[in-house]
Coordinates of C-alpha atoms and ligand atoms in Angstrom, one line a residue:
M729 CA -43.3 112.0 -57.4
R730 CA -40.5 110.2 -59.7
L731 CA -40.7 107.0 -61.6
S732 CA -40.9 103.9 -59.9
E733 CA -38.9 101.4 -61.7
E734 CA -41.9 99.6 -63.4
G735 CA -42.6 103.0 -64.7
K736 CA -39.6 103.3 -66.6
Q737 CA -39.7 100.3 -67.8
L738 CA -43.2 100.4 -68.9
L739 CA -41.8 103.9 -70.6
L740 CA -38.5 101.9 -72.3
E741 CA -40.9 98.9 -73.5
G742 CA -43.5 101.2 -74.9
A743 CA -40.8 104.0 -76.8
R744 CA -39.7 100.7 -78.1
A745 CA -43.3 99.2 -79.1
L746 CA -43.1 103.4 -81.2
G747 CA -39.4 102.5 -82.8
E748 CA -37.8 104.7 -80.2
D749 CA -35.0 103.9 -77.6
V750 CA -36.3 106.4 -74.8
G751 CA -32.7 104.9 -72.6
P752 CA -30.8 108.3 -72.4
H753 CA -33.8 110.5 -72.1
L754 CA -35.2 108.5 -69.3
P755 CA -33.7 110.9 -66.4
R756 CA -35.8 113.5 -68.3
F757 CA -38.9 111.6 -68.1
D758 CA -38.3 110.7 -64.4
R759 CA -38.3 114.4 -63.7
L760 CA -40.4 115.5 -65.8
Y761 CA -43.6 112.9 -64.3
D762 CA -42.0 114.3 -61.2
L763 CA -42.7 118.2 -62.3
L764 CA -46.4 116.8 -63.1
T765 CA -47.4 115.4 -60.4
E766 CA -45.8 118.0 -57.6
A767 CA -47.5 120.8 -59.8
N768 CA -50.9 118.8 -60.1
Q769 CA -51.2 119.2 -56.6
Q770 CA -51.3 123.0 -56.8
V771 CA -53.5 123.7 -60.1
N772 CA -55.3 120.9 -61.9
L773 CA -53.4 120.2 -64.8
T774 CA -54.7 117.0 -65.5
A775 CA -56.7 114.4 -64.9
L776 CA -54.9 111.4 -65.0
R777 CA -52.5 110.8 -61.8
E778 CA -51.7 107.0 -61.6
E779 CA -48.5 106.6 -63.0
R780 CA -49.4 104.2 -65.3
A781 CA -52.3 106.1 -67.1
V782 CA -49.7 109.7 -67.3
V783 CA -46.7 107.2 -69.2
I784 CA -48.9 105.6 -71.3
K785 CA -51.7 108.5 -71.7
H786 CA -49.6 111.4 -71.9
F787 CA -45.7 110.2 -72.1
L788 CA -46.9 107.5 -75.0
D789 CA -49.2 108.8 -76.8
S790 CA -47.3 112.1 -77.0
L791 CA -44.4 110.2 -78.4
S792 CA -46.8 108.5 -80.9
C793 CA -46.7 111.4 -82.7
L794 CA -43.3 110.5 -84.5
L795 CA -45.0 107.5 -86.0
S796 CA -46.0 110.1 -88.5
G797 CA -42.4 110.3 -89.9
R798 CA -42.4 114.2 -90.3
L799 CA -40.6 114.9 -87.1
E800 CA -37.3 114.7 -87.9
G801 CA -34.7 117.6 -88.3
E802 CA -34.6 121.5 -87.1
L803 CA -38.2 122.2 -87.7
A804 CA -39.8 125.1 -86.0
V805 CA -42.9 123.5 -84.2
I806 CA -46.0 124.6 -82.4
D807 CA -47.9 122.6 -79.9
V808 CA -51.5 124.0 -80.2
G809 CA -53.7 124.1 -77.0
T810 CA -50.5 122.2 -75.3
G811 CA -52.0 121.7 -71.7
A812 CA -49.8 120.8 -69.2
G813 CA -47.6 120.6 -72.5
F814 CA -48.8 117.2 -74.3
P815 CA -47.5 116.6 -76.8
G816 CA -44.8 119.0 -76.8
L817 CA -42.9 118.4 -73.9
P818 CA -42.1 114.6 -74.6
L819 CA -41.1 115.6 -78.5
K820 CA -39.2 118.0 -77.3
I821 CA -37.2 115.9 -74.7
V822 CA -36.5 112.9 -77.6
R823 CA -36.1 115.4 -80.2
P824 CA -34.2 118.0 -78.8
A825 CA -33.6 119.8 -82.3
L826 CA -37.3 121.0 -83.0
R827 CA -37.6 124.0 -82.0
M828 CA -41.1 123.8 -80.0
H829 CA -43.5 126.6 -79.6
F830 CA -46.3 126.1 -76.7
L831 CA -49.3 127.6 -77.5
E832 CA -51.8 127.6 -74.6
A833 CA -54.5 130.1 -73.5
T834 CA -54.8 129.1 -69.7
R835 CA -52.1 131.3 -68.3
K836 CA -51.6 128.9 -65.2
K837 CA -51.5 125.8 -67.3
L838 CA -48.8 127.2 -70.1
R839 CA -47.0 128.6 -66.9
Y840 CA -46.3 125.3 -65.5
V841 CA -44.8 123.9 -69.3
E842 CA -42.5 126.9 -69.0
E843 CA -41.5 126.2 -65.7
A844 CA -41.0 122.5 -66.1
S845 CA -39.0 122.9 -69.7
T846 CA -36.7 125.5 -67.6
A847 CA -36.3 123.1 -65.3
L848 CA -35.6 120.0 -68.2
G849 CA -33.3 122.4 -69.1
L850 CA -34.8 122.4 -72.6
P851 CA -33.3 125.3 -75.2
G852 CA -34.6 126.6 -78.3
T853 CA -38.6 126.5 -76.5
A854 CA -41.3 129.7 -76.8
F855 CA -44.3 130.1 -74.8
L856 CA -46.9 131.5 -76.6
W857 CA -50.5 132.5 -73.9
D858 CA -53.1 133.0 -76.1
R859 CA -55.5 132.1 -77.9
A860 CA -54.7 129.9 -81.6
E861 CA -56.9 132.6 -83.2
A862 CA -55.2 135.5 -82.4
V863 CA -51.4 134.1 -82.7
A864 CA -52.2 132.7 -86.0
H865 CA -53.5 136.5 -87.6
R866 CA -50.1 138.0 -86.3
P867 CA -47.1 138.5 -89.3
R868 CA -45.0 137.2 -86.7
W869 CA -46.5 134.0 -86.6
R870 CA -48.6 133.1 -89.3
E871 CA -47.8 130.8 -92.0
R872 CA -44.0 130.2 -90.1
F873 CA -44.1 126.7 -88.7
D874 CA -43.2 123.8 -90.3
R875 CA -45.5 121.3 -88.4
A876 CA -48.5 121.9 -86.0
V877 CA -49.4 118.9 -83.5
V878 CA -52.3 119.0 -81.4
R879 CA -54.0 116.3 -79.0
A880 CA -57.9 116.7 -77.9
V881 CA -58.6 120.5 -78.5
G882 CA -61.5 119.9 -81.0
P883 CA -62.9 118.3 -84.2
M884 CA -61.2 118.4 -87.2
G885 CA -62.5 121.0 -88.7
E886 CA -62.0 123.5 -85.8
I887 CA -58.6 122.7 -85.4
S888 CA -57.6 122.9 -89.3
E889 CA -59.0 126.2 -89.1
L890 CA -56.8 126.9 -85.9
C891 CA -53.7 125.3 -87.1
L892 CA -53.4 125.5 -91.0
P893 CA -53.2 129.6 -90.9
L894 CA -49.9 129.1 -88.6
L895 CA -48.4 126.3 -91.1
R896 CA -45.8 127.9 -94.1
V897 CA -47.1 126.6 -97.2
G898 CA -44.9 123.1 -97.2
G899 CA -45.4 122.0 -93.9
Y900 CA -47.9 119.9 -92.2
L901 CA -50.8 119.2 -89.3
I902 CA -50.5 116.3 -87.4
A903 CA -53.5 115.9 -85.2
Q904 CA -53.9 113.1 -82.5
K905 CA -57.2 111.5 -82.9
G906 CA -58.8 108.2 -81.9
P907 CA -61.0 105.7 -84.3
E908 CA -64.0 107.8 -84.7
V909 CA -62.4 110.6 -86.8
G910 CA -63.4 109.5 -90.2
A911 CA -66.9 111.2 -89.1
E912 CA -64.7 114.6 -88.6
L913 CA -63.2 114.4 -91.7
E914 CA -66.7 114.1 -93.7
G915 CA -66.5 117.3 -96.4
A916 CA -62.7 117.6 -95.2
E917 CA -61.8 117.9 -98.8
E918 CA -63.9 120.7 -99.5
G919 CA -63.5 122.4 -96.0
L920 CA -60.0 122.3 -96.2
K921 CA -59.6 124.5 -99.7
P922 CA -60.1 127.7 -97.9
L923 CA -57.1 126.8 -95.2
G924 CA -55.2 125.6 -98.2
G925 CA -55.0 122.2 -96.2
V926 CA -55.0 119.0 -98.2
L927 CA -55.8 115.6 -96.3
E928 CA -52.2 113.2 -96.9
E929 CA -52.7 110.8 -94.4
V930 CA -54.5 108.9 -91.6
K931 CA -52.1 107.0 -89.9
A932 CA -53.9 103.7 -87.9
F933 CA -52.4 102.0 -85.1
E934 CA -52.5 101.0 -81.5
L935 CA -51.3 102.7 -78.0
P936 CA -48.8 100.2 -76.6
F937 CA -50.3 98.0 -73.4
T938 CA -53.8 99.0 -73.7
G939 CA -54.4 98.3 -77.1
D940 CA -56.4 101.7 -77.7
Q941 CA -56.9 102.4 -81.3
R942 CA -55.3 105.9 -82.5
R943 CA -55.5 107.8 -85.6
L944 CA -52.5 110.9 -86.8
V945 CA -54.1 112.4 -89.4
I946 CA -51.7 114.3 -91.5
I947 CA -53.1 117.3 -93.5
K948 CA -50.3 118.9 -95.6
K949 CA -50.5 122.5 -96.4
V950 CA -49.8 123.6 -100.2
A951 CA -51.3 127.1 -100.5
P952 CA -51.9 129.7 -98.2
S953 CA -54.7 130.3 -96.1
A954 CA -57.2 132.8 -97.3
P955 CA -56.9 135.5 -95.0
R956 CA -60.3 136.0 -93.0
Y957 CA -59.2 132.4 -91.1
P958 CA -59.2 131.7 -88.5
R959 CA -62.5 133.3 -87.9
K960 CA -63.9 134.3 -84.0
P961 CA -64.1 131.7 -81.5
E962 CA -68.5 131.9 -81.5
A963 CA -67.9 131.7 -85.6
I964 CA -65.9 128.8 -85.5
A965 CA -68.1 126.8 -82.7
R966 CA -71.1 128.2 -84.6
H967 CA -70.5 127.1 -88.3
G968 CA -67.2 124.7 -88.6
L969 CA -65.8 124.4 -92.0
F970 CA -66.1 120.5 -92.2
Ligands
SAH1302 N1 -53.1 119.1 -75.6 C1 -53.3 118.7 -74.4 C2 -54.3 119.4 -73.7 C3 -55.7 119.4 -74.0 S1 -56.9 120.2 -73.3 C4 -53.3 117.3 -74.0 O1 -53.7 116.6 -74.9 O2 -53.6 116.7 -72.8 C5 -57.4 121.6 -74.1 C6 -56.2 122.4 -74.1 O3 -56.5 123.4 -75.2 C7 -57.1 123.2 -73.1 O4 -55.9 123.3 -72.4 C8 -57.2 124.8 -73.3 O5 -57.3 125.5 -73.0 C9 -56.4 125.2 -74.5 N2 -57.0 125.7 -76.0 C10 -58.5 125.6 -76.2 N3 -58.6 126.2 -77.3 C11 -57.6 127.0 -77.7 C12 -57.1 128.0 -78.6 N4 -57.8 128.0 -79.5 N5 -56.0 129.1 -78.6 C13 -55.0 128.2 -77.2 N6 -55.6 127.4 -76.4 C14 -56.9 126.3 -76.3

């Protein structure tokens, strides 16, 4: 299904509220909506189906990562646990210079993201089908990225362990969270040390139209991560660093 005129207006206005003009990119968002709704009939990619919900909670919510102010330029970015391509696909559409790497453990989801990216004609992308725990120990990928973005993959302690070893020193983790993230950040100062991270900022804002409270947690990589991290999935789940 294509985006309705109302859907396009919603996206334009919402993006404007986030400081972005998506006018030039509307054809691609229209196409992305079509691809997503089409694929969602075959495989269950996302629970959100209503147009308004997809525009606000997937497209606009993904674009809100730009409020970090740290996604400008030709950066190597990894979207850890991208699912159906969020936040990576919308970010790549509006910031084509980003070298976007989509990491996803579920093959059918990653395959859809790759097909969608190709259909949208987005160059400068890579697709990694694996778990972050494995990818982060490969010399080709460890400490290689300028930025990691992550939405809805786990609590802060877990995603920090998955993402920070992928970042080069000087890079940033940008995690999309809700207002309850404060509790997840208890003990973060100590817990981030072996990963080489420091909590730099928690940026609060409201999602356009819904008024839903959102937080961007921004963690800076200031030193190499200890080689043993990330640990195996069971160890991370059983005993998080914080
Ligand atoms: N970021 C997307 C998807 C969130 S659902 C969004 O916000 O819409 C979480 C996704 O992360 C799932 O698709 C799951 O397969 C993937 N995932 C969870 N743990 C992972 C890991 N350790 N490595 C890679 N992918 C992971």
